[in-house]
Amino acid sequence: MRIIAGSLGGRRITAPRGADTRPTSDRVREALFSMLEHEGVLRDAWVLDLFAGSGALGLEAHSRGARRVDWVDSAVPAVATLRENLTALGVAEDAAAGVHQRSVLSFLRAGRRVLVGDGGDLPDGGRAVLALLDPPYPLSEEDLAAVLAALADDWLAPGAIVVVERSARSPEPTWPPGLERFRHKEHGETALWFAEPVDPRA
């Protein structure tokens, strides 16, 4: 695996061993981030990399100019590999890069105060502009829906983009009130679903 473009472009990263982590292929990441750069959401953004695994998605965002990235994963091997990748690339854990070893749902339900209290400088009014979700394919649709509902509750800035990567054979995610799909792309066996915040009262 490698970083596709940006300040770390071409640098190699490793993925956790085992079947629990399914790294996003270079081809899919290249297509995804081309779309995101076209949308203009990466530069100086606060990005959440949820179900982070190796951290490849958040590292790609960091390489392309994100101001802050927070990686969240509960698996010990994944977090260990993520931290190894950060060290190898010279990305320090500080106010601009945080690693959180806990379940994505508990992280989101704890609210943004889990980050405000660390003294970090939260950009974008303290709400994320981009949320990247690459959950394990075995994650149930009900569990994914609960994560999306928690994310939509108080984490996203106006105009934010949420990207969910799933198997092309999986159904469309169940979007909670406050999130609405605006794009769907398939790349072989991988489906990318794009959603944005909306006023649930509208």
PDB file of N, CA, C and O in Angstrom, residues 91-136:
ATOM      1  N   VAL A  91       4.541  11.460  11.118  1.00  0.00           N
ATOM      2  CA  VAL A  91       3.323  12.155  11.539  1.00  0.00           C
ATOM      3  C   VAL A  91       3.183  11.975  13.051  1.00  0.00           C
ATOM      4  O   VAL A  91       2.944  10.870  13.534  1.00  0.00           O
ATOM      5  N   ALA A  92       3.343  13.048  13.804  1.00  0.00           N
ATOM      6  CA  ALA A  92       3.300  12.967  15.262  1.00  0.00           C
ATOM      7  C   ALA A  92       1.868  13.047  15.762  1.00  0.00           C
ATOM      8  O   ALA A  92       1.032  13.751  15.196  1.00  0.00           O
ATOM      9  N   GLU A  93       1.588  12.286  16.827  1.00  0.00           N
ATOM     10  CA  GLU A  93       0.295  12.434  17.504  1.00  0.00           C
ATOM     11  C   GLU A  93       0.342  13.709  18.338  1.00  0.00           C
ATOM     12  O   GLU A  93       1.091  13.814  19.305  1.00  0.00           O
ATOM     13  N   ASP A  94      -0.458  14.682  17.918  1.00  0.00           N
ATOM     14  CA  ASP A  94      -0.494  15.964  18.621  1.00  0.00           C
ATOM     15  C   ASP A  94      -1.848  16.607  18.361  1.00  0.00           C
ATOM     16  O   ASP A  94      -2.821  15.902  18.097  1.00  0.00           O
ATOM     17  N   ALA A  95      -1.909  17.925  18.413  1.00  0.00           N
ATOM     18  CA  ALA A  95      -3.187  18.611  18.207  1.00  0.00           C
ATOM     19  C   ALA A  95      -3.708  18.453  16.788  1.00  0.00           C
ATOM     20  O   ALA A  95      -4.870  18.781  16.521  1.00  0.00           O
ATOM     21  N   ALA A  96      -2.876  17.961  15.862  1.00  0.00           N
ATOM     22  CA  ALA A  96      -3.301  17.812  14.477  1.00  0.00           C
ATOM     23  C   ALA A  96      -3.497  16.351  14.070  1.00  0.00           C
ATOM     24  O   ALA A  96      -3.895  16.086  12.944  1.00  0.00           O
ATOM     25  N   ALA A  97      -3.209  15.417  14.962  1.00  0.00           N
ATOM     26  CA  ALA A  97      -3.325  14.004  14.614  1.00  0.00           C
ATOM     27  C   ALA A  97      -3.551  13.196  15.879  1.00  0.00           C
ATOM     28  O   ALA A  97      -2.674  13.124  16.740  1.00  0.00           O
ATOM     29  N   GLY A  98      -4.725  12.586  15.989  1.00  0.00           N
ATOM     30  CA  GLY A  98      -5.051  11.816  17.182  1.00  0.00           C
ATOM     31  C   GLY A  98      -5.457  10.397  16.852  1.00  0.00           C
ATOM     32  O   GLY A  98      -6.159  10.161  15.866  1.00  0.00           O
ATOM     33  N   VAL A  99      -5.012   9.440  17.665  1.00  0.00           N
ATOM     34  CA  VAL A  99      -5.377   8.034  17.509  1.00  0.00           C
ATOM     35  C   VAL A  99      -6.199   7.629  18.728  1.00  0.00           C
ATOM     36  O   VAL A  99      -5.784   7.864  19.871  1.00  0.00           O
ATOM     37  N   HIS A 100      -7.345   7.013  18.493  1.00  0.00           N
ATOM     38  CA  HIS A 100      -8.276   6.675  19.571  1.00  0.00           C
ATOM     39  C   HIS A 100      -8.604   5.189  19.482  1.00  0.00           C
ATOM     40  O   HIS A 100      -9.265   4.749  18.544  1.00  0.00           O
ATOM     41  N   GLN A 101      -8.128   4.413  20.462  1.00  0.00           N
ATOM     42  CA  GLN A 101      -8.386   2.980  20.480  1.00  0.00           C
ATOM     43  C   GLN A 101      -9.650   2.726  21.295  1.00  0.00           C
ATOM     44  O   GLN A 101      -9.615   2.564  22.514  1.00  0.00           O
ATOM     45  N   ARG A 102     -10.750   2.706  20.611  1.00  0.00           N
ATOM     46  CA  ARG A 102     -12.047   2.421  21.219  1.00  0.00           C
ATOM     47  C   ARG A 102     -13.038   2.158  20.101  1.00  0.00           C
ATOM     48  O   ARG A 102     -12.757   2.416  18.934  1.00  0.00           O
ATOM     49  N   SER A 103     -14.191   1.647  20.449  1.00  0.00           N
ATOM     50  CA  SER A 103     -15.179   1.383  19.404  1.00  0.00           C
ATOM     51  C   SER A 103     -15.654   2.704  18.807  1.00  0.00           C
ATOM     52  O   SER A 103     -15.744   3.727  19.498  1.00  0.00           O
ATOM     53  N   VAL A 104     -15.941   2.675  17.526  1.00  0.00           N
ATOM     54  CA  VAL A 104     -16.383   3.889  16.841  1.00  0.00           C
ATOM     55  C   VAL A 104     -17.671   4.407  17.463  1.00  0.00           C
ATOM     56  O   VAL A 104     -17.830   5.622  17.674  1.00  0.00           O
ATOM     57  N   LEU A 105     -18.592   3.513  17.782  1.00  0.00           N
ATOM     58  CA  LEU A 105     -19.869   3.956  18.329  1.00  0.00           C
ATOM     59  C   LEU A 105     -19.685   4.631  19.686  1.00  0.00           C
ATOM     60  O   LEU A 105     -20.263   5.695  19.947  1.00  0.00           O
ATOM     61  N   SER A 106     -18.859   4.055  20.562  1.00  0.00           N
ATOM     62  CA  SER A 106     -18.658   4.682  21.879  1.00  0.00           C
ATOM     63  C   SER A 106     -17.925   6.011  21.734  1.00  0.00           C
ATOM     64  O   SER A 106     -18.207   6.971  22.470  1.00  0.00           O
ATOM     65  N   PHE A 107     -16.995   6.105  20.799  1.00  0.00           N
ATOM     66  CA  PHE A 107     -16.293   7.363  20.545  1.00  0.00           C
ATOM     67  C   PHE A 107     -17.282   8.446  20.131  1.00  0.00           C
ATOM     68  O   PHE A 107     -17.277   9.563  20.666  1.00  0.00           O
ATOM     69  N   LEU A 108     -18.142   8.138  19.176  1.00  0.00           N
ATOM     70  CA  LEU A 108     -19.085   9.135  18.679  1.00  0.00           C
ATOM     71  C   LEU A 108     -20.127   9.495  19.733  1.00  0.00           C
ATOM     72  O   LEU A 108     -20.497  10.667  19.877  1.00  0.00           O
ATOM     73  N   ARG A 109     -20.600   8.501  20.468  1.00  0.00           N
ATOM     74  CA  ARG A 109     -21.623   8.779  21.483  1.00  0.00           C
ATOM     75  C   ARG A 109     -21.071   9.581  22.650  1.00  0.00           C
ATOM     76  O   ARG A 109     -21.818  10.279  23.333  1.00  0.00           O
ATOM     77  N   ALA A 110     -19.752   9.509  22.872  1.00  0.00           N
ATOM     78  CA  ALA A 110     -19.142  10.318  23.931  1.00  0.00           C
ATOM     79  C   ALA A 110     -19.186  11.798  23.592  1.00  0.00           C
ATOM     80  O   ALA A 110     -19.096  12.644  24.486  1.00  0.00           O
ATOM     81  N   GLY A 111     -19.327  12.109  22.300  1.00  0.00           N
ATOM     82  CA  GLY A 111     -19.458  13.498  21.886  1.00  0.00           C
ATOM     83  C   GLY A 111     -18.123  14.178  21.666  1.00  0.00           C
ATOM     84  O   GLY A 111     -17.061  13.658  22.034  1.00  0.00           O
ATOM     85  N   ARG A 112     -18.172  15.356  21.073  1.00  0.00           N
ATOM     86  CA  ARG A 112     -16.950  16.071  20.715  1.00  0.00           C
ATOM     87  C   ARG A 112     -16.141  16.504  21.934  1.00  0.00           C
ATOM     88  O   ARG A 112     -14.976  16.851  21.822  1.00  0.00           O
ATOM     89  N   ARG A 113     -16.731  16.434  23.109  1.00  0.00           N
ATOM     90  CA  ARG A 113     -15.997  16.815  24.316  1.00  0.00           C
ATOM     91  C   ARG A 113     -14.800  15.898  24.559  1.00  0.00           C
ATOM     92  O   ARG A 113     -13.854  16.278  25.259  1.00  0.00           O
ATOM     93  N   VAL A 114     -14.811  14.680  23.986  1.00  0.00           N
ATOM     94  CA  VAL A 114     -13.665  13.793  24.167  1.00  0.00           C
ATOM     95  C   VAL A 114     -12.420  14.376  23.500  1.00  0.00           C
ATOM     96  O   VAL A 114     -11.300  14.012  23.844  1.00  0.00           O
ATOM     97  N   LEU A 115     -12.613  15.285  22.557  1.00  0.00           N
ATOM     98  CA  LEU A 115     -11.494  15.924  21.880  1.00  0.00           C
ATOM     99  C   LEU A 115     -11.254  17.333  22.376  1.00  0.00           C
ATOM    100  O   LEU A 115     -10.111  17.785  22.463  1.00  0.00           O
ATOM    101  N   VAL A 116     -12.305  18.053  22.706  1.00  0.00           N
ATOM    102  CA  VAL A 116     -12.145  19.418  23.183  1.00  0.00           C
ATOM    103  C   VAL A 116     -11.294  19.441  24.440  1.00  0.00           C
ATOM    104  O   VAL A 116     -10.473  20.343  24.653  1.00  0.00           O
ATOM    105  N   GLY A 117     -11.434  18.418  25.263  1.00  0.00           N
ATOM    106  CA  GLY A 117     -10.708  18.381  26.521  1.00  0.00           C
ATOM    107  C   GLY A 117      -9.227  18.100  26.390  1.00  0.00           C
ATOM    108  O   GLY A 117      -8.485  18.239  27.355  1.00  0.00           O
ATOM    109  N   ASP A 118      -8.777  17.704  25.159  1.00  0.00           N
ATOM    110  CA  ASP A 118      -7.353  17.371  25.036  1.00  0.00           C
ATOM    111  C   ASP A 118      -6.491  18.577  24.721  1.00  0.00           C
ATOM    112  O   ASP A 118      -5.288  18.451  24.528  1.00  0.00           O
ATOM    113  N   GLY A 119      -7.112  19.755  24.669  1.00  0.00           N
ATOM    114  CA  GLY A 119      -6.350  20.959  24.385  1.00  0.00           C
ATOM    115  C   GLY A 119      -6.060  21.144  22.912  1.00  0.00           C
ATOM    116  O   GLY A 119      -5.380  22.090  22.516  1.00  0.00           O
ATOM    117  N   GLY A 120      -6.584  20.234  22.078  1.00  0.00           N
ATOM    118  CA  GLY A 120      -6.347  20.338  20.648  1.00  0.00           C
ATOM    119  C   GLY A 120      -7.104  21.500  20.027  1.00  0.00           C
ATOM    120  O   GLY A 120      -8.120  21.961  20.544  1.00  0.00           O
ATOM    121  N   ASP A 121      -6.595  21.958  18.923  1.00  0.00           N
ATOM    122  CA  ASP A 121      -7.198  23.058  18.192  1.00  0.00           C
ATOM    123  C   ASP A 121      -8.142  22.468  17.152  1.00  0.00           C
ATOM    124  O   ASP A 121      -7.701  21.978  16.115  1.00  0.00           O
ATOM    125  N   LEU A 122      -9.436  22.462  17.436  1.00  0.00           N
ATOM    126  CA  LEU A 122     -10.391  21.871  16.521  1.00  0.00           C
ATOM    127  C   LEU A 122     -10.780  22.888  15.455  1.00  0.00           C
ATOM    128  O   LEU A 122     -11.364  23.933  15.766  1.00  0.00           O
ATOM    129  N   PRO A 123     -10.483  22.621  14.184  1.00  0.00           N
ATOM    130  CA  PRO A 123     -10.868  23.554  13.133  1.00  0.00           C
ATOM    131  C   PRO A 123     -12.342  23.437  12.786  1.00  0.00           C
ATOM    132  O   PRO A 123     -13.072  22.619  13.362  1.00  0.00           O
ATOM    133  N   ASP A 124     -12.778  24.259  11.837  1.00  0.00           N
ATOM    134  CA  ASP A 124     -14.122  24.177  11.270  1.00  0.00           C
ATOM    135  C   ASP A 124     -15.207  24.305  12.330  1.00  0.00           C
ATOM    136  O   ASP A 124     -16.217  23.598  12.303  1.00  0.00           O
ATOM    137  N   GLY A 125     -14.990  25.205  13.294  1.00  0.00           N
ATOM    138  CA  GLY A 125     -16.002  25.408  14.320  1.00  0.00           C
ATOM    139  C   GLY A 125     -16.176  24.227  15.239  1.00  0.00           C
ATOM    140  O   GLY A 125     -17.210  24.090  15.896  1.00  0.00           O
ATOM    141  N   GLY A 126     -15.162  23.352  15.317  1.00  0.00           N
ATOM    142  CA  GLY A 126     -15.253  22.195  16.196  1.00  0.00           C
ATOM    143  C   GLY A 126     -16.098  21.072  15.655  1.00  0.00           C
ATOM    144  O   GLY A 126     -16.505  20.177  16.396  1.00  0.00           O
ATOM    145  N   ARG A 127     -16.358  21.086  14.347  1.00  0.00           N
ATOM    146  CA  ARG A 127     -17.115  20.006  13.710  1.00  0.00           C
ATOM    147  C   ARG A 127     -16.379  19.522  12.472  1.00  0.00           C
ATOM    148  O   ARG A 127     -15.740  20.310  11.775  1.00  0.00           O
ATOM    149  N   ALA A 128     -16.471  18.231  12.196  1.00  0.00           N
ATOM    150  CA  ALA A 128     -15.706  17.625  11.108  1.00  0.00           C
ATOM    151  C   ALA A 128     -16.301  17.983   9.756  1.00  0.00           C
ATOM    152  O   ALA A 128     -17.530  18.028   9.586  1.00  0.00           O
ATOM    153  N   VAL A 129     -15.411  18.206   8.794  1.00  0.00           N
ATOM    154  CA  VAL A 129     -15.816  18.501   7.420  1.00  0.00           C
ATOM    155  C   VAL A 129     -15.886  17.224   6.578  1.00  0.00           C
ATOM    156  O   VAL A 129     -16.601  17.162   5.594  1.00  0.00           O
ATOM    157  N   LEU A 130     -15.159  16.199   7.005  1.00  0.00           N
ATOM    158  CA  LEU A 130     -15.123  14.951   6.259  1.00  0.00           C
ATOM    159  C   LEU A 130     -15.066  13.788   7.227  1.00  0.00           C
ATOM    160  O   LEU A 130     -14.240  13.769   8.144  1.00  0.00           O
ATOM    161  N   ALA A 131     -15.945  12.806   7.031  1.00  0.00           N
ATOM    162  CA  ALA A 131     -15.946  11.574   7.823  1.00  0.00           C
ATOM    163  C   ALA A 131     -15.828  10.402   6.867  1.00  0.00           C
ATOM    164  O   ALA A 131     -16.648  10.248   5.952  1.00  0.00           O
ATOM    165  N   LEU A 132     -14.800   9.586   7.057  1.00  0.00           N
ATOM    166  CA  LEU A 132     -14.524   8.438   6.209  1.00  0.00           C
ATOM    167  C   LEU A 132     -14.773   7.174   7.015  1.00  0.00           C
ATOM    168  O   LEU A 132     -14.133   6.952   8.046  1.00  0.00           O
ATOM    169  N   LEU A 133     -15.703   6.343   6.561  1.00  0.00           N
ATOM    170  CA  LEU A 133     -16.060   5.123   7.279  1.00  0.00           C
ATOM    171  C   LEU A 133     -15.787   3.919   6.391  1.00  0.00           C
ATOM    172  O   LEU A 133     -16.374   3.785   5.310  1.00  0.00           O
ATOM    173  N   ASP A 134     -14.884   3.057   6.846  1.00  0.00           N
ATOM    174  CA  ASP A 134     -14.563   1.831   6.128  1.00  0.00           C
ATOM    175  C   ASP A 134     -14.739   0.657   7.082  1.00  0.00           C
ATOM    176  O   ASP A 134     -13.764   0.007   7.480  1.00  0.00           O
ATOM    177  N   PRO A 135     -15.989   0.373   7.474  1.00  0.00           N
ATOM    178  CA  PRO A 135     -16.215  -0.679   8.475  1.00  0.00           C
ATOM    179  C   PRO A 135     -15.963  -2.060   7.903  1.00  0.00           C
ATOM    180  O   PRO A 135     -16.039  -2.263   6.681  1.00  0.00           O
ATOM    181  N   PRO A 136     -15.656  -3.027   8.763  1.00  0.00           N
ATOM    182  CA  PRO A 136     -15.532  -4.415   8.288  1.00  0.00           C
ATOM    183  C   PRO A 136     -16.821  -4.839   7.607  1.00  0.00           C
ATOM    184  O   PRO A 136     -17.924  -4.493   8.061  1.00  0.00           O
TER     185      PRO A 136
END
